[in-house]
Short mmCIF file of C-alpha atoms and ligand atoms in Angstrom, two decimals:
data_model
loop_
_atom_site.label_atom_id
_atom_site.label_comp_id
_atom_site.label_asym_id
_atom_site.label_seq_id
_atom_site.Cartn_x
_atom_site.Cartn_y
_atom_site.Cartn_z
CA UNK I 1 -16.37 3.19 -12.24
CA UNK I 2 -13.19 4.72 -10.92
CA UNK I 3 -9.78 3.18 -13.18
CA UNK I 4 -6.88 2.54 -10.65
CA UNK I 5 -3.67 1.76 -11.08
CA UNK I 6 -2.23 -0.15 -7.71
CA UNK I 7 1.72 -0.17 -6.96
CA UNK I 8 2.21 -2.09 -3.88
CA UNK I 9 5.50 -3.60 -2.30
CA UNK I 10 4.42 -7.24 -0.99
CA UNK I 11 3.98 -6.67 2.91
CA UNK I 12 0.78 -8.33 4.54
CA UNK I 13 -1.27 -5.06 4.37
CA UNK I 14 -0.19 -4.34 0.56
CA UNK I 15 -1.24 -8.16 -0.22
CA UNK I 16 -4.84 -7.40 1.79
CA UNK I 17 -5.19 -3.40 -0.13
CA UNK I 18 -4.95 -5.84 -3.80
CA UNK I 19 -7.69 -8.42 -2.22
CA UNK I 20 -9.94 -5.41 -1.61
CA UNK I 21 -9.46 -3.80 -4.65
CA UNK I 22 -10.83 -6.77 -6.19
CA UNK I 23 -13.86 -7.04 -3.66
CA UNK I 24 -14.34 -2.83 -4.84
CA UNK I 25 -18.04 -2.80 -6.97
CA UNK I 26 -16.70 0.96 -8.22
CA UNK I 27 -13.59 0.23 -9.01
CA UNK I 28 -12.05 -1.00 -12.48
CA UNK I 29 -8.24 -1.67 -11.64
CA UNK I 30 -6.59 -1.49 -14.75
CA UNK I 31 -3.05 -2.51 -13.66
CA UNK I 32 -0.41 -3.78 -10.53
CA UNK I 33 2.93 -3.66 -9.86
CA UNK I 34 5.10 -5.00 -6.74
CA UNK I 35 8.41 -3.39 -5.90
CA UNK I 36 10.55 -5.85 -3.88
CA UNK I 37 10.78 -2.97 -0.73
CA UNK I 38 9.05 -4.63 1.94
CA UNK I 39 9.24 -7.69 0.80
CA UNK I 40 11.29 -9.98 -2.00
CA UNK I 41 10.22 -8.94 -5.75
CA UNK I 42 9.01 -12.75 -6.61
CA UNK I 43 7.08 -13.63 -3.79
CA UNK I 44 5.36 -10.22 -3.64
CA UNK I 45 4.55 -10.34 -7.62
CA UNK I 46 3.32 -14.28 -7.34
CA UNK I 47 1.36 -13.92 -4.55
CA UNK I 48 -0.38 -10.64 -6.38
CA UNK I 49 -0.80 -12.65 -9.21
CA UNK I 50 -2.29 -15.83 -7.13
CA UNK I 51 -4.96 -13.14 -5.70
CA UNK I 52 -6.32 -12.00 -8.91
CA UNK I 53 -6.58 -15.66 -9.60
CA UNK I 54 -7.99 -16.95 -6.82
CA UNK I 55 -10.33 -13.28 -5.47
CA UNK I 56 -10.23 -11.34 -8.60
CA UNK I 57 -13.70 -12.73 -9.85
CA UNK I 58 -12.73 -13.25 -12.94
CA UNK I 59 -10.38 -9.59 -13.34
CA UNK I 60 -8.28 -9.77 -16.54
CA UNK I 61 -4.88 -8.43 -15.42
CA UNK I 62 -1.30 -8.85 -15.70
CA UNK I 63 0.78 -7.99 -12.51
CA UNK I 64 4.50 -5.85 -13.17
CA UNK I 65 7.37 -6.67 -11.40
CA UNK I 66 9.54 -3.71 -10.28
CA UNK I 67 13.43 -3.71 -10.57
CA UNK I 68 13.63 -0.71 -7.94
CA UNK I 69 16.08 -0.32 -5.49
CA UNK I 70 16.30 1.37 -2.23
CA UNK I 71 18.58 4.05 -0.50
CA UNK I 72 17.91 2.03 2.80
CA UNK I 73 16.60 -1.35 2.56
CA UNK I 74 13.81 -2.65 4.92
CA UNK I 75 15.03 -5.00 7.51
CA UNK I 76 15.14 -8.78 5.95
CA UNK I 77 12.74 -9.90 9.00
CA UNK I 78 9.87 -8.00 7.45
CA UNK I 79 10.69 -8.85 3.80
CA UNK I 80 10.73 -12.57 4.63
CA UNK I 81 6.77 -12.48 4.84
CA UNK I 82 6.24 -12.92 1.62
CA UNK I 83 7.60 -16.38 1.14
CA UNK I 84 5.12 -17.29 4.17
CA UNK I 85 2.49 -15.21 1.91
CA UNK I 86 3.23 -17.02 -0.93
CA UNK I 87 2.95 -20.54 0.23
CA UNK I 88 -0.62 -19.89 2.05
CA UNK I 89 -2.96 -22.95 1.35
CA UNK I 90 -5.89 -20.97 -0.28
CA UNK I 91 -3.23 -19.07 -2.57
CA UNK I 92 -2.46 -22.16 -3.67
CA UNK I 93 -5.63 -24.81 -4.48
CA UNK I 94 -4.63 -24.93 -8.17
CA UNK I 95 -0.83 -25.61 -9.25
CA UNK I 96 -0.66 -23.15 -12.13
CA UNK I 97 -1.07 -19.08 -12.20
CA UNK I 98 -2.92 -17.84 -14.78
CA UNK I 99 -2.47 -13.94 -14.40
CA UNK I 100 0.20 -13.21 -16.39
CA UNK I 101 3.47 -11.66 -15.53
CA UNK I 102 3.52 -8.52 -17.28
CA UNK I 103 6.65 -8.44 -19.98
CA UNK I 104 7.24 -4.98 -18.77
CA UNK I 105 9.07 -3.58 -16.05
CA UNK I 106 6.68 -1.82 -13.16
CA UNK I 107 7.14 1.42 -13.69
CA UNK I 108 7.17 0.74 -17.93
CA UNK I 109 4.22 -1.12 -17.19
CA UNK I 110 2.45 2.09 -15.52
CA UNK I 111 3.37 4.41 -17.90
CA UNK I 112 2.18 2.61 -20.89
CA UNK I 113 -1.06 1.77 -18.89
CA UNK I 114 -1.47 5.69 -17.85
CA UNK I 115 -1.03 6.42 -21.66
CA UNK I 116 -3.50 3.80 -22.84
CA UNK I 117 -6.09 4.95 -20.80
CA UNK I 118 -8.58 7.60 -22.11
CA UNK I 119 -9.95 8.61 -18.54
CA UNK I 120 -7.92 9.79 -15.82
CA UNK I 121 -6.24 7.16 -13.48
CA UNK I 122 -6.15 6.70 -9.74
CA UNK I 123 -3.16 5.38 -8.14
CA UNK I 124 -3.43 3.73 -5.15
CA UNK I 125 0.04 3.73 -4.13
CA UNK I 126 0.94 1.36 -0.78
CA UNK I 127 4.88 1.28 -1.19
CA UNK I 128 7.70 3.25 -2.05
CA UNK I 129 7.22 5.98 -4.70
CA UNK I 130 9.93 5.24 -7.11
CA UNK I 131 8.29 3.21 -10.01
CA UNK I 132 6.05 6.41 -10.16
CA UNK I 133 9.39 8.75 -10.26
CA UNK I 134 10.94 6.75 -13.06
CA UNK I 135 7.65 6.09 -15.12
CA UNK I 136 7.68 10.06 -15.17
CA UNK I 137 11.45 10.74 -15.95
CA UNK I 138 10.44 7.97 -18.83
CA UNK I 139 7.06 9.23 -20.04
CA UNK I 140 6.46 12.95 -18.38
CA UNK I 141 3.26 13.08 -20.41
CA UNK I 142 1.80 10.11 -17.74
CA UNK I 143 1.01 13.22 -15.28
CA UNK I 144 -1.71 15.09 -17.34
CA UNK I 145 -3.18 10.63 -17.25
CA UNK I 146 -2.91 10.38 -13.21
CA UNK I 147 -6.53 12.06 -11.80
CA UNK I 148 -4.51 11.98 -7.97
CA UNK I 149 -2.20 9.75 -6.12
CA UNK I 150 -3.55 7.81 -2.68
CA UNK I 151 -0.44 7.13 -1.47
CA UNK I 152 0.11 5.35 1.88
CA UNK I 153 3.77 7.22 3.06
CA UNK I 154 5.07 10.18 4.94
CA UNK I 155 4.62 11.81 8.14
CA UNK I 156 3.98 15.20 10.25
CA UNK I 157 4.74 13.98 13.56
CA UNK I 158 7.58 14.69 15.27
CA UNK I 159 8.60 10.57 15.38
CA UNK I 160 8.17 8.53 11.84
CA UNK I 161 8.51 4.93 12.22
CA UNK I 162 12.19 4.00 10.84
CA UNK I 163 14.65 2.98 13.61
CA UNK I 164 18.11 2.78 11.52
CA UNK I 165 21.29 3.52 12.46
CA UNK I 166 21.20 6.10 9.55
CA UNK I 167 18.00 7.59 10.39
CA UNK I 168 17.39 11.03 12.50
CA UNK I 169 13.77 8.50 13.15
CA UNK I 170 11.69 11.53 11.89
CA UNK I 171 11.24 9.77 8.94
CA UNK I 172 8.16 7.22 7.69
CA UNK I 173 8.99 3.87 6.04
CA UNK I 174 8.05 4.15 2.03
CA UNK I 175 9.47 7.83 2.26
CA UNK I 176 12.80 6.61 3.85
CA UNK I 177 13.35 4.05 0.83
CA UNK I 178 13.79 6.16 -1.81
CA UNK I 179 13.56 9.70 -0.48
CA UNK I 180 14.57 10.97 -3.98
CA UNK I 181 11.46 9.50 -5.31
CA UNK I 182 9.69 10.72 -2.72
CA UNK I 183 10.84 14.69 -3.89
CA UNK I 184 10.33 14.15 -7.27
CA UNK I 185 6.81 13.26 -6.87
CA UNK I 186 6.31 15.76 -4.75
CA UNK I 187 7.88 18.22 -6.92
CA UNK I 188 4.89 17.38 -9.53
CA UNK I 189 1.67 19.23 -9.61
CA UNK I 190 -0.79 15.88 -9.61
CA UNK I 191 -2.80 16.57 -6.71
CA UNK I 192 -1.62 14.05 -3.34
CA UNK I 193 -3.78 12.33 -0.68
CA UNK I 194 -1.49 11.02 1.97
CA UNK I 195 -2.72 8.40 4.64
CA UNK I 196 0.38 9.55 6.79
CA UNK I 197 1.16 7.87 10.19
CA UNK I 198 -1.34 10.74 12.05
CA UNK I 199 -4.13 8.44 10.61
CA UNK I 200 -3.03 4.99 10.98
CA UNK I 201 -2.09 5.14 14.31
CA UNK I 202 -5.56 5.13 15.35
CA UNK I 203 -5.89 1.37 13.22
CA UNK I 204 -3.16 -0.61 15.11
CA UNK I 205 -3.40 -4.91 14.38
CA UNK I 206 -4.88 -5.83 18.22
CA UNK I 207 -5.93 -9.40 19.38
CA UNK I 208 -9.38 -8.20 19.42
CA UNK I 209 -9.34 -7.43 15.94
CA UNK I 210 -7.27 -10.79 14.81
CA UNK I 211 -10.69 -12.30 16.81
CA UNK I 212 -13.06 -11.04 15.00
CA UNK I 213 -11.46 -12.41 12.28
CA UNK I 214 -10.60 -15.98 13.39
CA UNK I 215 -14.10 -15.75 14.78
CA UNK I 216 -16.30 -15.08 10.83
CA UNK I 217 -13.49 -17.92 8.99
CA UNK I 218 -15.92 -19.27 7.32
CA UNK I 219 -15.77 -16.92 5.46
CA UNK I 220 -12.21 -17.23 2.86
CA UNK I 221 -11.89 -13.68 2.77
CA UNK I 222 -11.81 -13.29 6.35
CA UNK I 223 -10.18 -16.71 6.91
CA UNK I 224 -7.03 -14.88 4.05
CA UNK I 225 -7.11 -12.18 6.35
CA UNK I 226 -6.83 -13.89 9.50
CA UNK I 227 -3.91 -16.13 8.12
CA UNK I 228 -1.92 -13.28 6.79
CA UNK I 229 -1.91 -11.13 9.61
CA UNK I 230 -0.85 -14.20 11.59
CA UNK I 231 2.58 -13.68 10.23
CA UNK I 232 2.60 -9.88 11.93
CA UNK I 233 2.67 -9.08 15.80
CA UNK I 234 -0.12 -7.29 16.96
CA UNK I 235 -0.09 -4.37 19.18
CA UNK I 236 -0.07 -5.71 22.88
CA UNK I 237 1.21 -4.01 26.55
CA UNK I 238 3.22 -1.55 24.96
CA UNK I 239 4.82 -0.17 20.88
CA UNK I 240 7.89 -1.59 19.36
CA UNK I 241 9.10 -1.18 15.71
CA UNK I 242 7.50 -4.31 14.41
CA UNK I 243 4.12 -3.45 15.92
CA UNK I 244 1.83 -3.46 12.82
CA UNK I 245 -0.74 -1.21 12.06
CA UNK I 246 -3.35 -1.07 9.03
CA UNK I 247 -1.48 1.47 7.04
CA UNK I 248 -2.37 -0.20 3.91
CA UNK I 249 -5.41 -1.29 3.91
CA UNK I 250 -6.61 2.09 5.69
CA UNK I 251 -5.26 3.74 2.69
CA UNK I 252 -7.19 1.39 0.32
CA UNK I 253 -10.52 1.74 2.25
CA UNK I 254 -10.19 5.82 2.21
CA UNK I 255 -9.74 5.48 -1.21
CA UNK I 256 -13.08 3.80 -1.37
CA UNK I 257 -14.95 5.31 1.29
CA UNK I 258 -13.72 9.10 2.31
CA UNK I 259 -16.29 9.13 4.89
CA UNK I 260 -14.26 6.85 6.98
CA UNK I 261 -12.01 9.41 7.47
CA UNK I 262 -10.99 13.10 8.30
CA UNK I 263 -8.65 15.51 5.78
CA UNK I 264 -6.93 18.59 5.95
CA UNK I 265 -4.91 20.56 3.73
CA UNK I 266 -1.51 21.28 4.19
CA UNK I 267 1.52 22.75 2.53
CA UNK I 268 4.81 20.10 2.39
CA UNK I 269 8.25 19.43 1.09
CA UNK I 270 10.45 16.26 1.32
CA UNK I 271 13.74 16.49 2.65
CA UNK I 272 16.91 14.69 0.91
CA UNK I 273 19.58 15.54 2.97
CA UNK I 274 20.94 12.31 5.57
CA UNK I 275 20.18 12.08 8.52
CA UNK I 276 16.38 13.23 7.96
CA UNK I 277 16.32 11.89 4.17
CA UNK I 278 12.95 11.03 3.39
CA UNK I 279 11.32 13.12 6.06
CA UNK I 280 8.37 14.81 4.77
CA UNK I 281 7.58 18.05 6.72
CA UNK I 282 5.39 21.25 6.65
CA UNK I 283 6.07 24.56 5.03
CA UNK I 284 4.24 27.51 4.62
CA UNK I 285 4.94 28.00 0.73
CA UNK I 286 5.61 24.24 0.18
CA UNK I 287 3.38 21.80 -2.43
CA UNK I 288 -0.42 21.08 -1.03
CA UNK I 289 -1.50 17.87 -0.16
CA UNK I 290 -4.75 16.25 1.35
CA UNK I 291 -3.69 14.91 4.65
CA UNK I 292 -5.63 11.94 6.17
CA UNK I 293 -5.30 12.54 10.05
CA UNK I 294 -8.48 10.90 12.13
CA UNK I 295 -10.36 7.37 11.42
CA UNK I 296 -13.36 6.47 12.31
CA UNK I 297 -11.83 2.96 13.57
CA UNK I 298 -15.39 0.72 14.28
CA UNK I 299 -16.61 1.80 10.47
CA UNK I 300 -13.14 1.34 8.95
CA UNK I 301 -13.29 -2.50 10.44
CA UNK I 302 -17.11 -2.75 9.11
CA UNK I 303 -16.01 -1.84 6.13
CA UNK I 304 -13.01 -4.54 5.86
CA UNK I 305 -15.53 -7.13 6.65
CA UNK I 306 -18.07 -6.57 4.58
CA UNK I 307 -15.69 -6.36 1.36
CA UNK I 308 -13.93 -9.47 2.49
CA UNK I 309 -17.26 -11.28 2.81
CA UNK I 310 -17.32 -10.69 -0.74
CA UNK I 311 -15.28 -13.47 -1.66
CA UNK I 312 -18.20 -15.66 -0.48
CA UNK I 313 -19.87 -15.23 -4.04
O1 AGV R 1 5.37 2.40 7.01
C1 AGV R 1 4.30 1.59 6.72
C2 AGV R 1 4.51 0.76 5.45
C3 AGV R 1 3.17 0.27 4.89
O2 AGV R 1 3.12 0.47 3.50
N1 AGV R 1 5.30 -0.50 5.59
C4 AGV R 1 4.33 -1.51 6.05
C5 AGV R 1 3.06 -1.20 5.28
O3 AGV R 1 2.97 -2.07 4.17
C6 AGV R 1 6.59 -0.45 6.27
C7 AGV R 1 6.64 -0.81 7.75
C8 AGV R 1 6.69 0.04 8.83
N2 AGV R 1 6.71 -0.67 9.99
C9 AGV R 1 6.67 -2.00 9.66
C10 AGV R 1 6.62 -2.10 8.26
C11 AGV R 1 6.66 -3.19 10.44
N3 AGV R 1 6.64 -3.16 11.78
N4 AGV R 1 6.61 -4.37 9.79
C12 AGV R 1 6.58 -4.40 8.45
N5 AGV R 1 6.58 -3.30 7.66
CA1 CA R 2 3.33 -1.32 1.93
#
């Protein structure tokens, strides 16, 4: 059993990473939190909550909300999902939650959690980084706790994914929201896997997948899936900036199956400085991370359906 702490900011694919966790047979998840980034703060933490209720076969948790705010906000069109999330039909066969709201602040929430725990803690990190930045600046015993950080953020390529008026566009979504985060994490020593853009790109949303979906519904895992990436465009004649790609949940299956994808090391360092703020790049003397870069795409979608089938029991 692997513990696993999962900070998540309330898009589609962050909502799909928690409903896998909970499908995970090695995984004990010992705590969430939801950071309003890509998404508003109570529909992302009530929808987490309705998960665990609803998939979490019986998980005792309590789910953190996050008071976090950005240096650049995501665009409101993206962050509006999560009302549609939160008023799904199968999220919402019973009229009361029981997973509790935590009475802690996120990143409070993870540090007491981190200190609590006797073993070493994974965090599967699908957001922003800065409820991880403050728990440290609060508690900077927490980083002897964490055993590594799988953290879906950052980028090598020469083009990240932002396209602001503010933005030099080198820079990759979770970074760009709170690039000082972003440094001071990567200033620690706790040891970084990165599912960066390189690796995702290879896992866009495409009709065929959205098929295969629709196609299994009988199943309510994939029948959840299928109606949550309905609220996302798909990939179709050519890229725009809302085209939506697994990042997420590709982050969430390497965490559970490294075979699914290919690593290298490399040496970083996160810039702070406008117009690149939040751009993480390479440098020779700079802080190691393991950098996801390849997928195997057919046994990365395998692997989604079999854990969603899970729900069946
Ligand atoms: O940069 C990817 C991150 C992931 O954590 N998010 C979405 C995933 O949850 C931001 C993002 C980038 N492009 C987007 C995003 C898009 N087209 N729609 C919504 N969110
Ligand atoms: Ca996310």
């Amino acid at each position: 059993m692997e513990k696993v702490y999962f900070s998540h900011d309330g898009a589609v694919d962050d909502f799909i990473s928690l409903f896998l966790l909970l499908q995970m047979e090695n995984v004990e998840l010992i705590g969430v939190g939801a950071i309003g980034a890509d998404s508003y703060v109570e529909p992302a933490v009530s929808v987490s909550r309705k998960i665990i209720d609803r998939f979490g076969h019986g998980a005792q948790l309590e789910v953190a909300q996050s008071n976090s705010r950005p240096a650049h906000p995501f665009p409101k069109e993206w962050r509006l999902d999560s009302y549609s999330e939160n008023n799904l039909a199968i999220l919402n066969e019973q009229t009361a939650i029981k997973t509790p709201l935590a009475d802690k602040l996120a990143h409070e929430d993870l540090a007491d959690k981190l200190m609590q725990s006797t073993e070493p803690v994974t965090l599967v990190m699908t957001g922003p980084l800065s409820d991880l930045a403050r728990a440290l600046k609060l508690q900077p015993a927490i980083s002897t706790k964490i055993k590594r950080i799988v953290w879906m953020g950052g980028t090598f390529m020469e083009a990240g994914n932002v396209a602001e008026p503010d933005s030099d566009g080198t820079q990759e979504w979770n970074a760009f929201w709170d690039p000082e985060a972003t440094k001071i994490v990567f200033d620690t020593d706790i040891p970084i896997e990165m599912v960066a853009l390189e690796s995702t790109i290879n896992v866009p949303l495409t009709n065929s997948v959205r098929n295969s979906w629709a196609q299994q519904h009988e199943h309510v895992g994939l029948d959840f899936l299928a109606n949550s990436y309905a609220f996302v465009p798909e990939l179709n004649q050519f890229e725009t900036n809302s085209t939506y790609y697994l990042w997420d949940v590709l982050t969430t299956c390497y965490f559970y199956d490294a075979s699914l994808v290919q690593t290298k090391r490399v040496n970083c360092d996160v810039s702070i400085t406008a117009p690149s703020d939040g751009r993480t790049f390479l440098k020779e003397d700079g802080r190691p991370v393991t950098l996801v870069h390849d997928v195997d795409n057919a046994r990365f979608f395998q692997t989604i359906q079999k854990l969603a089938k899970r729900a069946d029991d």
